[in-house]
Amino acid sequence: MDVTVEVAGEGTHELTVGGDATYADLVAQLDLSPHEVSVVVDDRTVPTDQPVDADHVRVVRLIKGG
C-alpha cells in the first residue's frame, strides 16, 4: 500500500508498506519512535498498533531535540 505521510512542519514522504503494517511500522520508516509522535488520520488520532488503513497520514512530533 502506498501512503502519503505528512510530518507536521517537516515535509511530506511517499512510503510503501505491506498489507499487515501498523502505524508504528510506518513511523519507523521515518526513523521516528511511536513514543515521540501522534498519528492523525482524518483529523483523529489513531493508535500506533492499529493496521494502516489510510492513504494519507499526518504525523505530529511530540518530542523534538535533546
mmJSON file of the N, C-alpha and C atoms, coordinates in Angstrom:
{"data_MODEL":{"atom_site":{
"group_PDB":["ATOM","ATOM","ATOM","ATOM","ATOM","ATOM","ATOM","ATOM","ATOM","ATOM","ATOM","ATOM","ATOM","ATOM","ATOM","ATOM","ATOM","ATOM","ATOM","ATOM","ATOM","ATOM","ATOM","ATOM","ATOM","ATOM","ATOM","ATOM","ATOM","ATOM","ATOM","ATOM","ATOM","ATOM","ATOM","ATOM","ATOM","ATOM","ATOM","ATOM","ATOM","ATOM","ATOM","ATOM","ATOM","ATOM","ATOM","ATOM","ATOM","ATOM","ATOM","ATOM","ATOM","ATOM","ATOM","ATOM","ATOM","ATOM","ATOM","ATOM","ATOM","ATOM","ATOM","ATOM","ATOM","ATOM","ATOM","ATOM","ATOM","ATOM","ATOM","ATOM","ATOM","ATOM","ATOM","ATOM","ATOM","ATOM","ATOM","ATOM","ATOM","ATOM","ATOM","ATOM","ATOM","ATOM","ATOM","ATOM","ATOM","ATOM","ATOM","ATOM","ATOM","ATOM","ATOM","ATOM","ATOM","ATOM","ATOM","ATOM","ATOM","ATOM","ATOM","ATOM","ATOM","ATOM","ATOM","ATOM","ATOM","ATOM","ATOM","ATOM","ATOM","ATOM","ATOM","ATOM","ATOM","ATOM","ATOM","ATOM","ATOM","ATOM","ATOM","ATOM","ATOM","ATOM","ATOM","ATOM","ATOM","ATOM","ATOM","ATOM","ATOM","ATOM","ATOM","ATOM","ATOM","ATOM","ATOM","ATOM","ATOM","ATOM","ATOM","ATOM","ATOM","ATOM","ATOM","ATOM","ATOM","ATOM","ATOM","ATOM","ATOM","ATOM","ATOM","ATOM","ATOM","ATOM","ATOM","ATOM","ATOM","ATOM","ATOM","ATOM","ATOM","ATOM","ATOM","ATOM","ATOM","ATOM","ATOM","ATOM","ATOM","ATOM","ATOM","ATOM","ATOM","ATOM","ATOM","ATOM","ATOM","ATOM","ATOM","ATOM","ATOM","ATOM","ATOM","ATOM","ATOM","ATOM","ATOM","ATOM","ATOM","ATOM","ATOM","ATOM","ATOM","ATOM"],
"id":[1,2,3,4,5,6,7,8,9,10,11,12,13,14,15,16,17,18,19,20,21,22,23,24,25,26,27,28,29,30,31,32,33,34,35,36,37,38,39,40,41,42,43,44,45,46,47,48,49,50,51,52,53,54,55,56,57,58,59,60,61,62,63,64,65,66,67,68,69,70,71,72,73,74,75,76,77,78,79,80,81,82,83,84,85,86,87,88,89,90,91,92,93,94,95,96,97,98,99,100,101,102,103,104,105,106,107,108,109,110,111,112,113,114,115,116,117,118,119,120,121,122,123,124,125,126,127,128,129,130,131,132,133,134,135,136,137,138,139,140,141,142,143,144,145,146,147,148,149,150,151,152,153,154,155,156,157,158,159,160,161,162,163,164,165,166,167,168,169,170,171,172,173,174,175,176,177,178,179,180,181,182,183,184,185,186,187,188,189,190,191,192,193,194,195,196,197,198],
"type_symbol":["N","C","C","N","C","C","N","C","C","N","C","C","N","C","C","N","C","C","N","C","C","N","C","C","N","C","C","N","C","C","N","C","C","N","C","C","N","C","C","N","C","C","N","C","C","N","C","C","N","C","C","N","C","C","N","C","C","N","C","C","N","C","C","N","C","C","N","C","C","N","C","C","N","C","C","N","C","C","N","C","C","N","C","C","N","C","C","N","C","C","N","C","C","N","C","C","N","C","C","N","C","C","N","C","C","N","C","C","N","C","C","N","C","C","N","C","C","N","C","C","N","C","C","N","C","C","N","C","C","N","C","C","N","C","C","N","C","C","N","C","C","N","C","C","N","C","C","N","C","C","N","C","C","N","C","C","N","C","C","N","C","C","N","C","C","N","C","C","N","C","C","N","C","C","N","C","C","N","C","C","N","C","C","N","C","C","N","C","C","N","C","C","N","C","C","N","C","C"],
"label_atom_id":["N","CA","C","N","CA","C","N","CA","C","N","CA","C","N","CA","C","N","CA","C","N","CA","C","N","CA","C","N","CA","C","N","CA","C","N","CA","C","N","CA","C","N","CA","C","N","CA","C","N","CA","C","N","CA","C","N","CA","C","N","CA","C","N","CA","C","N","CA","C","N","CA","C","N","CA","C","N","CA","C","N","CA","C","N","CA","C","N","CA","C","N","CA","C","N","CA","C","N","CA","C","N","CA","C","N","CA","C","N","CA","C","N","CA","C","N","CA","C","N","CA","C","N","CA","C","N","CA","C","N","CA","C","N","CA","C","N","CA","C","N","CA","C","N","CA","C","N","CA","C","N","CA","C","N","CA","C","N","CA","C","N","CA","C","N","CA","C","N","CA","C","N","CA","C","N","CA","C","N","CA","C","N","CA","C","N","CA","C","N","CA","C","N","CA","C","N","CA","C","N","CA","C","N","CA","C","N","CA","C","N","CA","C","N","CA","C","N","CA","C","N","CA","C","N","CA","C","N","CA","C"],
"label_alt_id":[null,null,null,null,null,null,null,null,null,null,null,null,null,null,null,null,null,null,null,null,null,null,null,null,null,null,null,null,null,null,null,null,null,null,null,null,null,null,null,null,null,null,null,null,null,null,null,null,null,null,null,null,null,null,null,null,null,null,null,null,null,null,null,null,null,null,null,null,null,null,null,null,null,null,null,null,null,null,null,null,null,null,null,null,null,null,null,null,null,null,null,null,null,null,null,null,null,null,null,null,null,null,null,null,null,null,null,null,null,null,null,null,null,null,null,null,null,null,null,null,null,null,null,null,null,null,null,null,null,null,null,null,null,null,null,null,null,null,null,null,null,null,null,null,null,null,null,null,null,null,null,null,null,null,null,null,null,null,null,null,null,null,null,null,null,null,null,null,null,null,null,null,null,null,null,null,null,null,null,null,null,null,null,null,null,null,null,null,null,null,null,null,null,null,null,null,null,null],
"label_comp_id":["MET","MET","MET","ASP","ASP","ASP","VAL","VAL","VAL","THR","THR","THR","VAL","VAL","VAL","GLU","GLU","GLU","VAL","VAL","VAL","ALA","ALA","ALA","GLY","GLY","GLY","GLU","GLU","GLU","GLY","GLY","GLY","THR","THR","THR","HIS","HIS","HIS","GLU","GLU","GLU","LEU","LEU","LEU","THR","THR","THR","VAL","VAL","VAL","GLY","GLY","GLY","GLY","GLY","GLY","ASP","ASP","ASP","ALA","ALA","ALA","THR","THR","THR","TYR","TYR","TYR","ALA","ALA","ALA","ASP","ASP","ASP","LEU","LEU","LEU","VAL","VAL","VAL","ALA","ALA","ALA","GLN","GLN","GLN","LEU","LEU","LEU","ASP","ASP","ASP","LEU","LEU","LEU","SER","SER","SER","PRO","PRO","PRO","HIS","HIS","HIS","GLU","GLU","GLU","VAL","VAL","VAL","SER","SER","SER","VAL","VAL","VAL","VAL","VAL","VAL","VAL","VAL","VAL","ASP","ASP","ASP","ASP","ASP","ASP","ARG","ARG","ARG","THR","THR","THR","VAL","VAL","VAL","PRO","PRO","PRO","THR","THR","THR","ASP","ASP","ASP","GLN","GLN","GLN","PRO","PRO","PRO","VAL","VAL","VAL","ASP","ASP","ASP","ALA","ALA","ALA","ASP","ASP","ASP","HIS","HIS","HIS","VAL","VAL","VAL","ARG","ARG","ARG","VAL","VAL","VAL","VAL","VAL","VAL","ARG","ARG","ARG","LEU","LEU","LEU","ILE","ILE","ILE","LYS","LYS","LYS","GLY","GLY","GLY","GLY","GLY","GLY"],
"label_asym_id":["A","A","A","A","A","A","A","A","A","A","A","A","A","A","A","A","A","A","A","A","A","A","A","A","A","A","A","A","A","A","A","A","A","A","A","A","A","A","A","A","A","A","A","A","A","A","A","A","A","A","A","A","A","A","A","A","A","A","A","A","A","A","A","A","A","A","A","A","A","A","A","A","A","A","A","A","A","A","A","A","A","A","A","A","A","A","A","A","A","A","A","A","A","A","A","A","A","A","A","A","A","A","A","A","A","A","A","A","A","A","A","A","A","A","A","A","A","A","A","A","A","A","A","A","A","A","A","A","A","A","A","A","A","A","A","A","A","A","A","A","A","A","A","A","A","A","A","A","A","A","A","A","A","A","A","A","A","A","A","A","A","A","A","A","A","A","A","A","A","A","A","A","A","A","A","A","A","A","A","A","A","A","A","A","A","A","A","A","A","A","A","A","A","A","A","A","A","A"],
"label_entity_id":["1","1","1","1","1","1","1","1","1","1","1","1","1","1","1","1","1","1","1","1","1","1","1","1","1","1","1","1","1","1","1","1","1","1","1","1","1","1","1","1","1","1","1","1","1","1","1","1","1","1","1","1","1","1","1","1","1","1","1","1","1","1","1","1","1","1","1","1","1","1","1","1","1","1","1","1","1","1","1","1","1","1","1","1","1","1","1","1","1","1","1","1","1","1","1","1","1","1","1","1","1","1","1","1","1","1","1","1","1","1","1","1","1","1","1","1","1","1","1","1","1","1","1","1","1","1","1","1","1","1","1","1","1","1","1","1","1","1","1","1","1","1","1","1","1","1","1","1","1","1","1","1","1","1","1","1","1","1","1","1","1","1","1","1","1","1","1","1","1","1","1","1","1","1","1","1","1","1","1","1","1","1","1","1","1","1","1","1","1","1","1","1","1","1","1","1","1","1"],
"label_seq_id":[1,1,1,2,2,2,3,3,3,4,4,4,5,5,5,6,6,6,7,7,7,8,8,8,9,9,9,10,10,10,11,11,11,12,12,12,13,13,13,14,14,14,15,15,15,16,16,16,17,17,17,18,18,18,19,19,19,20,20,20,21,21,21,22,22,22,23,23,23,24,24,24,25,25,25,26,26,26,27,27,27,28,28,28,29,29,29,30,30,30,31,31,31,32,32,32,33,33,33,34,34,34,35,35,35,36,36,36,37,37,37,38,38,38,39,39,39,40,40,40,41,41,41,42,42,42,43,43,43,44,44,44,45,45,45,46,46,46,47,47,47,48,48,48,49,49,49,50,50,50,51,51,51,52,52,52,53,53,53,54,54,54,55,55,55,56,56,56,57,57,57,58,58,58,59,59,59,60,60,60,61,61,61,62,62,62,63,63,63,64,64,64,65,65,65,66,66,66],
"pdbx_PDB_ins_code":[null,null,null,null,null,null,null,null,null,null,null,null,null,null,null,null,null,null,null,null,null,null,null,null,null,null,null,null,null,null,null,null,null,null,null,null,null,null,null,null,null,null,null,null,null,null,null,null,null,null,null,null,null,null,null,null,null,null,null,null,null,null,null,null,null,null,null,null,null,null,null,null,null,null,null,null,null,null,null,null,null,null,null,null,null,null,null,null,null,null,null,null,null,null,null,null,null,null,null,null,null,null,null,null,null,null,null,null,null,null,null,null,null,null,null,null,null,null,null,null,null,null,null,null,null,null,null,null,null,null,null,null,null,null,null,null,null,null,null,null,null,null,null,null,null,null,null,null,null,null,null,null,null,null,null,null,null,null,null,null,null,null,null,null,null,null,null,null,null,null,null,null,null,null,null,null,null,null,null,null,null,null,null,null,null,null,null,null,null,null,null,null,null,null,null,null,null,null],
"Cartn_x":[0.837,0.0,0.888,0.558,1.276,0.581,1.38,0.843,1.616,0.89,1.495,1.512,2.707,2.864,3.371,2.575,2.974,3.475,4.737,5.283,5.137,4.31,3.97,5.217,5.282,6.387,7.692,7.703,8.959,8.898,7.726,7.661,6.776,6.724,5.859,6.705,6.312,7.028,6.038,6.463,5.675,6.287,5.545,6.054,5.199,5.802,5.087,5.202,4.055,4.032,3.293,3.598,2.924,1.494,0.732,-0.674,-0.941,0.038,-0.163,0.565,1.004,1.758,0.866,1.47,0.784,1.312,0.651,1.137,2.515,2.837,4.182,5.222,4.885,5.794,6.011,4.951,5.022,5.938,5.757,6.567,8.033,8.279,9.651,10.387,9.674,10.314,10.826,10.309,10.743,11.823,12.321,13.309,12.782,11.487,10.861,10.346,10.267,9.716,8.223,7.418,5.991,5.725,6.725,6.575,6.754,7.296,7.542,6.593,5.592,4.682,3.23,2.334,0.929,0.631,-0.149,-0.534,-1.99,-2.24,-3.564,-4.082,-5.298,-5.968,-7.354,-7.682,-8.987,-9.277,-8.288,-8.396,-8.66,-8.336,-8.484,-7.185,-6.77,-5.58,-5.885,-4.95,-5.125,-4.001,-4.263,-3.216,-2.156,-0.902,0.165,0.16,-0.54,-0.6,-1.76,-2.478,-3.586,-3.034,-3.618,-3.177,-3.405,-2.495,-2.614,-3.803,-4.74,-5.917,-6.243,-5.267,-5.47,-4.326,-4.615,-3.561,-2.932,-3.458,-2.859,-2.863,-1.681,-1.495,-0.715,-1.056,-0.281,0.388,1.672,2.434,2.843,2.513,2.859,3.886,5.063,6.116,5.8,5.813,5.558,6.854,7.949,9.268,10.238,11.016,11.998,13.232,14.378,15.617,16.086,17.071,17.581,17.976],
"Cartn_y":[-1.169,0.0,1.24,2.197,3.473,4.458,5.142,6.073,7.388,8.496,9.813,10.188,10.476,10.813,12.244,13.085,14.467,14.553,14.914,15.143,16.641,17.003,18.408,19.276,20.291,21.236,20.74,19.507,18.944,18.435,18.265,17.808,16.589,16.142,15.025,13.913,12.68,11.493,10.538,9.893,8.841,7.51,6.686,5.419,4.262,3.091,1.867,0.91,0.369,-0.578,-1.84,-2.932,-4.197,-4.179,-5.167,-5.248,-5.425,-5.927,-6.14,-5.098,-4.004,-2.968,-2.186,-1.756,-0.889,0.538,1.468,2.843,2.965,2.112,2.102,1.718,0.766,0.385,1.557,2.283,3.446,4.514,4.785,5.783,5.35,4.061,3.545,3.805,3.77,4.058,5.496,6.36,7.756,7.974,6.873,6.935,7.704,7.538,8.131,7.008,7.271,6.307,6.572,5.526,5.745,6.437,6.463,7.123,8.635,9.121,10.555,11.247,10.532,11.114,10.744,11.513,11.143,10.992,9.973,9.729,10.162,10.985,11.549,11.129,10.58,10.188,10.826,11.574,12.249,13.064,13.827,14.705,13.964,12.662,11.874,11.143,11.143,10.405,8.912,8.136,6.684,6.011,4.848,4.118,3.609,3.623,3.191,1.691,0.919,-0.525,-0.935,0.048,-0.207,-0.437,-1.366,-1.57,-0.316,-0.07,1.075,0.841,1.806,1.691,2.999,3.908,5.203,5.467,6.226,6.538,7.908,8.65,9.929,10.012,10.258,10.262,11.51,12.081,13.211,12.764,13.033,12.669,13.965,14.056,15.229,14.803,15.417,15.089,15.765,14.98,15.49,15.875,15.242,15.471,15.746,16.812,17.132,17.703,17.275,17.774,16.915,17.399,16.583,17.362],
"Cartn_z":[0.0,0.0,0.0,-0.82,-0.871,0.056,0.873,1.862,1.788,1.761,1.855,3.326,3.835,5.25,5.349,5.983,6.235,7.665,7.826,9.163,9.405,10.36,10.609,10.735,9.892,9.929,9.336,8.796,8.305,6.878,6.301,4.924,4.742,3.502,3.119,2.526,2.823,2.353,1.701,0.636,-0.012,0.408,1.136,1.644,1.135,1.102,0.749,1.924,2.339,3.459,3.035,3.734,3.474,3.985,3.582,3.939,5.417,6.176,7.602,8.453,7.846,8.555,9.503,10.61,11.565,11.388,12.07,12.005,12.659,13.621,14.213,13.164,12.289,11.202,10.255,9.985,9.1,9.699,10.981,11.675,11.712,11.883,11.929,10.621,9.502,8.208,8.143,9.001,9.048,10.114,10.698,11.781,12.989,13.262,14.438,15.324,16.603,17.55,17.726,17.836,18.079,19.42,20.296,21.595,21.51,20.393,20.269,19.299,18.783,17.797,18.092,17.49,17.384,15.905,15.576,14.189,14.027,13.001,12.793,11.42,11.405,10.165,10.188,9.156,9.081,10.341,10.797,11.964,13.276,13.319,14.545,14.836,16.08,16.493,16.458,15.919,15.864,16.647,17.243,17.954,16.982,17.411,16.512,16.277,17.111,16.884,15.975,15.471,14.539,13.136,12.37,10.985,10.133,9.216,8.321,7.396,7.397,6.54,5.829,5.787,5.14,4.177,3.132,2.169,2.416,3.406,3.794,5.312,5.874,7.32,7.701,8.841,9.364,10.652,10.775,11.965,12.657,13.952,14.742,15.775,15.709,16.685,18.016,19.083,20.421,21.116,20.707,21.303,20.169,20.295,19.267,19.934,19.49,20.064,21.235,21.96,23.053,24.246],
"occupancy":[1.0,1.0,1.0,1.0,1.0,1.0,1.0,1.0,1.0,1.0,1.0,1.0,1.0,1.0,1.0,1.0,1.0,1.0,1.0,1.0,1.0,1.0,1.0,1.0,1.0,1.0,1.0,1.0,1.0,1.0,1.0,1.0,1.0,1.0,1.0,1.0,1.0,1.0,1.0,1.0,1.0,1.0,1.0,1.0,1.0,1.0,1.0,1.0,1.0,1.0,1.0,1.0,1.0,1.0,1.0,1.0,1.0,1.0,1.0,1.0,1.0,1.0,1.0,1.0,1.0,1.0,1.0,1.0,1.0,1.0,1.0,1.0,1.0,1.0,1.0,1.0,1.0,1.0,1.0,1.0,1.0,1.0,1.0,1.0,1.0,1.0,1.0,1.0,1.0,1.0,1.0,1.0,1.0,1.0,1.0,1.0,1.0,1.0,1.0,1.0,1.0,1.0,1.0,1.0,1.0,1.0,1.0,1.0,1.0,1.0,1.0,1.0,1.0,1.0,1.0,1.0,1.0,1.0,1.0,1.0,1.0,1.0,1.0,1.0,1.0,1.0,1.0,1.0,1.0,1.0,1.0,1.0,1.0,1.0,1.0,1.0,1.0,1.0,1.0,1.0,1.0,1.0,1.0,1.0,1.0,1.0,1.0,1.0,1.0,1.0,1.0,1.0,1.0,1.0,1.0,1.0,1.0,1.0,1.0,1.0,1.0,1.0,1.0,1.0,1.0,1.0,1.0,1.0,1.0,1.0,1.0,1.0,1.0,1.0,1.0,1.0,1.0,1.0,1.0,1.0,1.0,1.0,1.0,1.0,1.0,1.0,1.0,1.0,1.0,1.0,1.0,1.0,1.0,1.0,1.0,1.0,1.0,1.0],
"B_iso_or_equiv":[0.0,0.0,0.0,0.0,0.0,0.0,0.0,0.0,0.0,0.0,0.0,0.0,0.0,0.0,0.0,0.0,0.0,0.0,0.0,0.0,0.0,0.0,0.0,0.0,0.0,0.0,0.0,0.0,0.0,0.0,0.0,0.0,0.0,0.0,0.0,0.0,0.0,0.0,0.0,0.0,0.0,0.0,0.0,0.0,0.0,0.0,0.0,0.0,0.0,0.0,0.0,0.0,0.0,0.0,0.0,0.0,0.0,0.0,0.0,0.0,0.0,0.0,0.0,0.0,0.0,0.0,0.0,0.0,0.0,0.0,0.0,0.0,0.0,0.0,0.0,0.0,0.0,0.0,0.0,0.0,0.0,0.0,0.0,0.0,0.0,0.0,0.0,0.0,0.0,0.0,0.0,0.0,0.0,0.0,0.0,0.0,0.0,0.0,0.0,0.0,0.0,0.0,0.0,0.0,0.0,0.0,0.0,0.0,0.0,0.0,0.0,0.0,0.0,0.0,0.0,0.0,0.0,0.0,0.0,0.0,0.0,0.0,0.0,0.0,0.0,0.0,0.0,0.0,0.0,0.0,0.0,0.0,0.0,0.0,0.0,0.0,0.0,0.0,0.0,0.0,0.0,0.0,0.0,0.0,0.0,0.0,0.0,0.0,0.0,0.0,0.0,0.0,0.0,0.0,0.0,0.0,0.0,0.0,0.0,0.0,0.0,0.0,0.0,0.0,0.0,0.0,0.0,0.0,0.0,0.0,0.0,0.0,0.0,0.0,0.0,0.0,0.0,0.0,0.0,0.0,0.0,0.0,0.0,0.0,0.0,0.0,0.0,0.0,0.0,0.0,0.0,0.0,0.0,0.0,0.0,0.0,0.0,0.0],
"pdbx_formal_charge":[null,null,null,null,null,null,null,null,null,null,null,null,null,null,null,null,null,null,null,null,null,null,null,null,null,null,null,null,null,null,null,null,null,null,null,null,null,null,null,null,null,null,null,null,null,null,null,null,null,null,null,null,null,null,null,null,null,null,null,null,null,null,null,null,null,null,null,null,null,null,null,null,null,null,null,null,null,null,null,null,null,null,null,null,null,null,null,null,null,null,null,null,null,null,null,null,null,null,null,null,null,null,null,null,null,null,null,null,null,null,null,null,null,null,null,null,null,null,null,null,null,null,null,null,null,null,null,null,null,null,null,null,null,null,null,null,null,null,null,null,null,null,null,null,null,null,null,null,null,null,null,null,null,null,null,null,null,null,null,null,null,null,null,null,null,null,null,null,null,null,null,null,null,null,null,null,null,null,null,null,null,null,null,null,null,null,null,null,null,null,null,null,null,null,null,null,null,null],
"auth_seq_id":[1,1,1,2,2,2,3,3,3,4,4,4,5,5,5,6,6,6,7,7,7,8,8,8,9,9,9,10,10,10,11,11,11,12,12,12,13,13,13,14,14,14,15,15,15,16,16,16,17,17,17,18,18,18,19,19,19,20,20,20,21,21,21,22,22,22,23,23,23,24,24,24,25,25,25,26,26,26,27,27,27,28,28,28,29,29,29,30,30,30,31,31,31,32,32,32,33,33,33,34,34,34,35,35,35,36,36,36,37,37,37,38,38,38,39,39,39,40,40,40,41,41,41,42,42,42,43,43,43,44,44,44,45,45,45,46,46,46,47,47,47,48,48,48,49,49,49,50,50,50,51,51,51,52,52,52,53,53,53,54,54,54,55,55,55,56,56,56,57,57,57,58,58,58,59,59,59,60,60,60,61,61,61,62,62,62,63,63,63,64,64,64,65,65,65,66,66,66],
"auth_comp_id":["MET","MET","MET","ASP","ASP","ASP","VAL","VAL","VAL","THR","THR","THR","VAL","VAL","VAL","GLU","GLU","GLU","VAL","VAL","VAL","ALA","ALA","ALA","GLY","GLY","GLY","GLU","GLU","GLU","GLY","GLY","GLY","THR","THR","THR","HIS","HIS","HIS","GLU","GLU","GLU","LEU","LEU","LEU","THR","THR","THR","VAL","VAL","VAL","GLY","GLY","GLY","GLY","GLY","GLY","ASP","ASP","ASP","ALA","ALA","ALA","THR","THR","THR","TYR","TYR","TYR","ALA","ALA","ALA","ASP","ASP","ASP","LEU","LEU","LEU","VAL","VAL","VAL","ALA","ALA","ALA","GLN","GLN","GLN","LEU","LEU","LEU","ASP","ASP","ASP","LEU","LEU","LEU","SER","SER","SER","PRO","PRO","PRO","HIS","HIS","HIS","GLU","GLU","GLU","VAL","VAL","VAL","SER","SER","SER","VAL","VAL","VAL","VAL","VAL","VAL","VAL","VAL","VAL","ASP","ASP","ASP","ASP","ASP","ASP","ARG","ARG","ARG","THR","THR","THR","VAL","VAL","VAL","PRO","PRO","PRO","THR","THR","THR","ASP","ASP","ASP","GLN","GLN","GLN","PRO","PRO","PRO","VAL","VAL","VAL","ASP","ASP","ASP","ALA","ALA","ALA","ASP","ASP","ASP","HIS","HIS","HIS","VAL","VAL","VAL","ARG","ARG","ARG","VAL","VAL","VAL","VAL","VAL","VAL","ARG","ARG","ARG","LEU","LEU","LEU","ILE","ILE","ILE","LYS","LYS","LYS","GLY","GLY","GLY","GLY","GLY","GLY"],
"auth_asym_id":["A","A","A","A","A","A","A","A","A","A","A","A","A","A","A","A","A","A","A","A","A","A","A","A","A","A","A","A","A","A","A","A","A","A","A","A","A","A","A","A","A","A","A","A","A","A","A","A","A","A","A","A","A","A","A","A","A","A","A","A","A","A","A","A","A","A","A","A","A","A","A","A","A","A","A","A","A","A","A","A","A","A","A","A","A","A","A","A","A","A","A","A","A","A","A","A","A","A","A","A","A","A","A","A","A","A","A","A","A","A","A","A","A","A","A","A","A","A","A","A","A","A","A","A","A","A","A","A","A","A","A","A","A","A","A","A","A","A","A","A","A","A","A","A","A","A","A","A","A","A","A","A","A","A","A","A","A","A","A","A","A","A","A","A","A","A","A","A","A","A","A","A","A","A","A","A","A","A","A","A","A","A","A","A","A","A","A","A","A","A","A","A","A","A","A","A","A","A"],
"auth_atom_id":["N","CA","C","N","CA","C","N","CA","C","N","CA","C","N","CA","C","N","CA","C","N","CA","C","N","CA","C","N","CA","C","N","CA","C","N","CA","C","N","CA","C","N","CA","C","N","CA","C","N","CA","C","N","CA","C","N","CA","C","N","CA","C","N","CA","C","N","CA","C","N","CA","C","N","CA","C","N","CA","C","N","CA","C","N","CA","C","N","CA","C","N","CA","C","N","CA","C","N","CA","C","N","CA","C","N","CA","C","N","CA","C","N","CA","C","N","CA","C","N","CA","C","N","CA","C","N","CA","C","N","CA","C","N","CA","C","N","CA","C","N","CA","C","N","CA","C","N","CA","C","N","CA","C","N","CA","C","N","CA","C","N","CA","C","N","CA","C","N","CA","C","N","CA","C","N","CA","C","N","CA","C","N","CA","C","N","CA","C","N","CA","C","N","CA","C","N","CA","C","N","CA","C","N","CA","C","N","CA","C","N","CA","C","N","CA","C","N","CA","C","N","CA","C","N","CA","C","N","CA","C"],
"pdbx_PDB_model_num":[1,1,1,1,1,1,1,1,1,1,1,1,1,1,1,1,1,1,1,1,1,1,1,1,1,1,1,1,1,1,1,1,1,1,1,1,1,1,1,1,1,1,1,1,1,1,1,1,1,1,1,1,1,1,1,1,1,1,1,1,1,1,1,1,1,1,1,1,1,1,1,1,1,1,1,1,1,1,1,1,1,1,1,1,1,1,1,1,1,1,1,1,1,1,1,1,1,1,1,1,1,1,1,1,1,1,1,1,1,1,1,1,1,1,1,1,1,1,1,1,1,1,1,1,1,1,1,1,1,1,1,1,1,1,1,1,1,1,1,1,1,1,1,1,1,1,1,1,1,1,1,1,1,1,1,1,1,1,1,1,1,1,1,1,1,1,1,1,1,1,1,1,1,1,1,1,1,1,1,1,1,1,1,1,1,1,1,1,1,1,1,1,1,1,1,1,1,1]
}}}
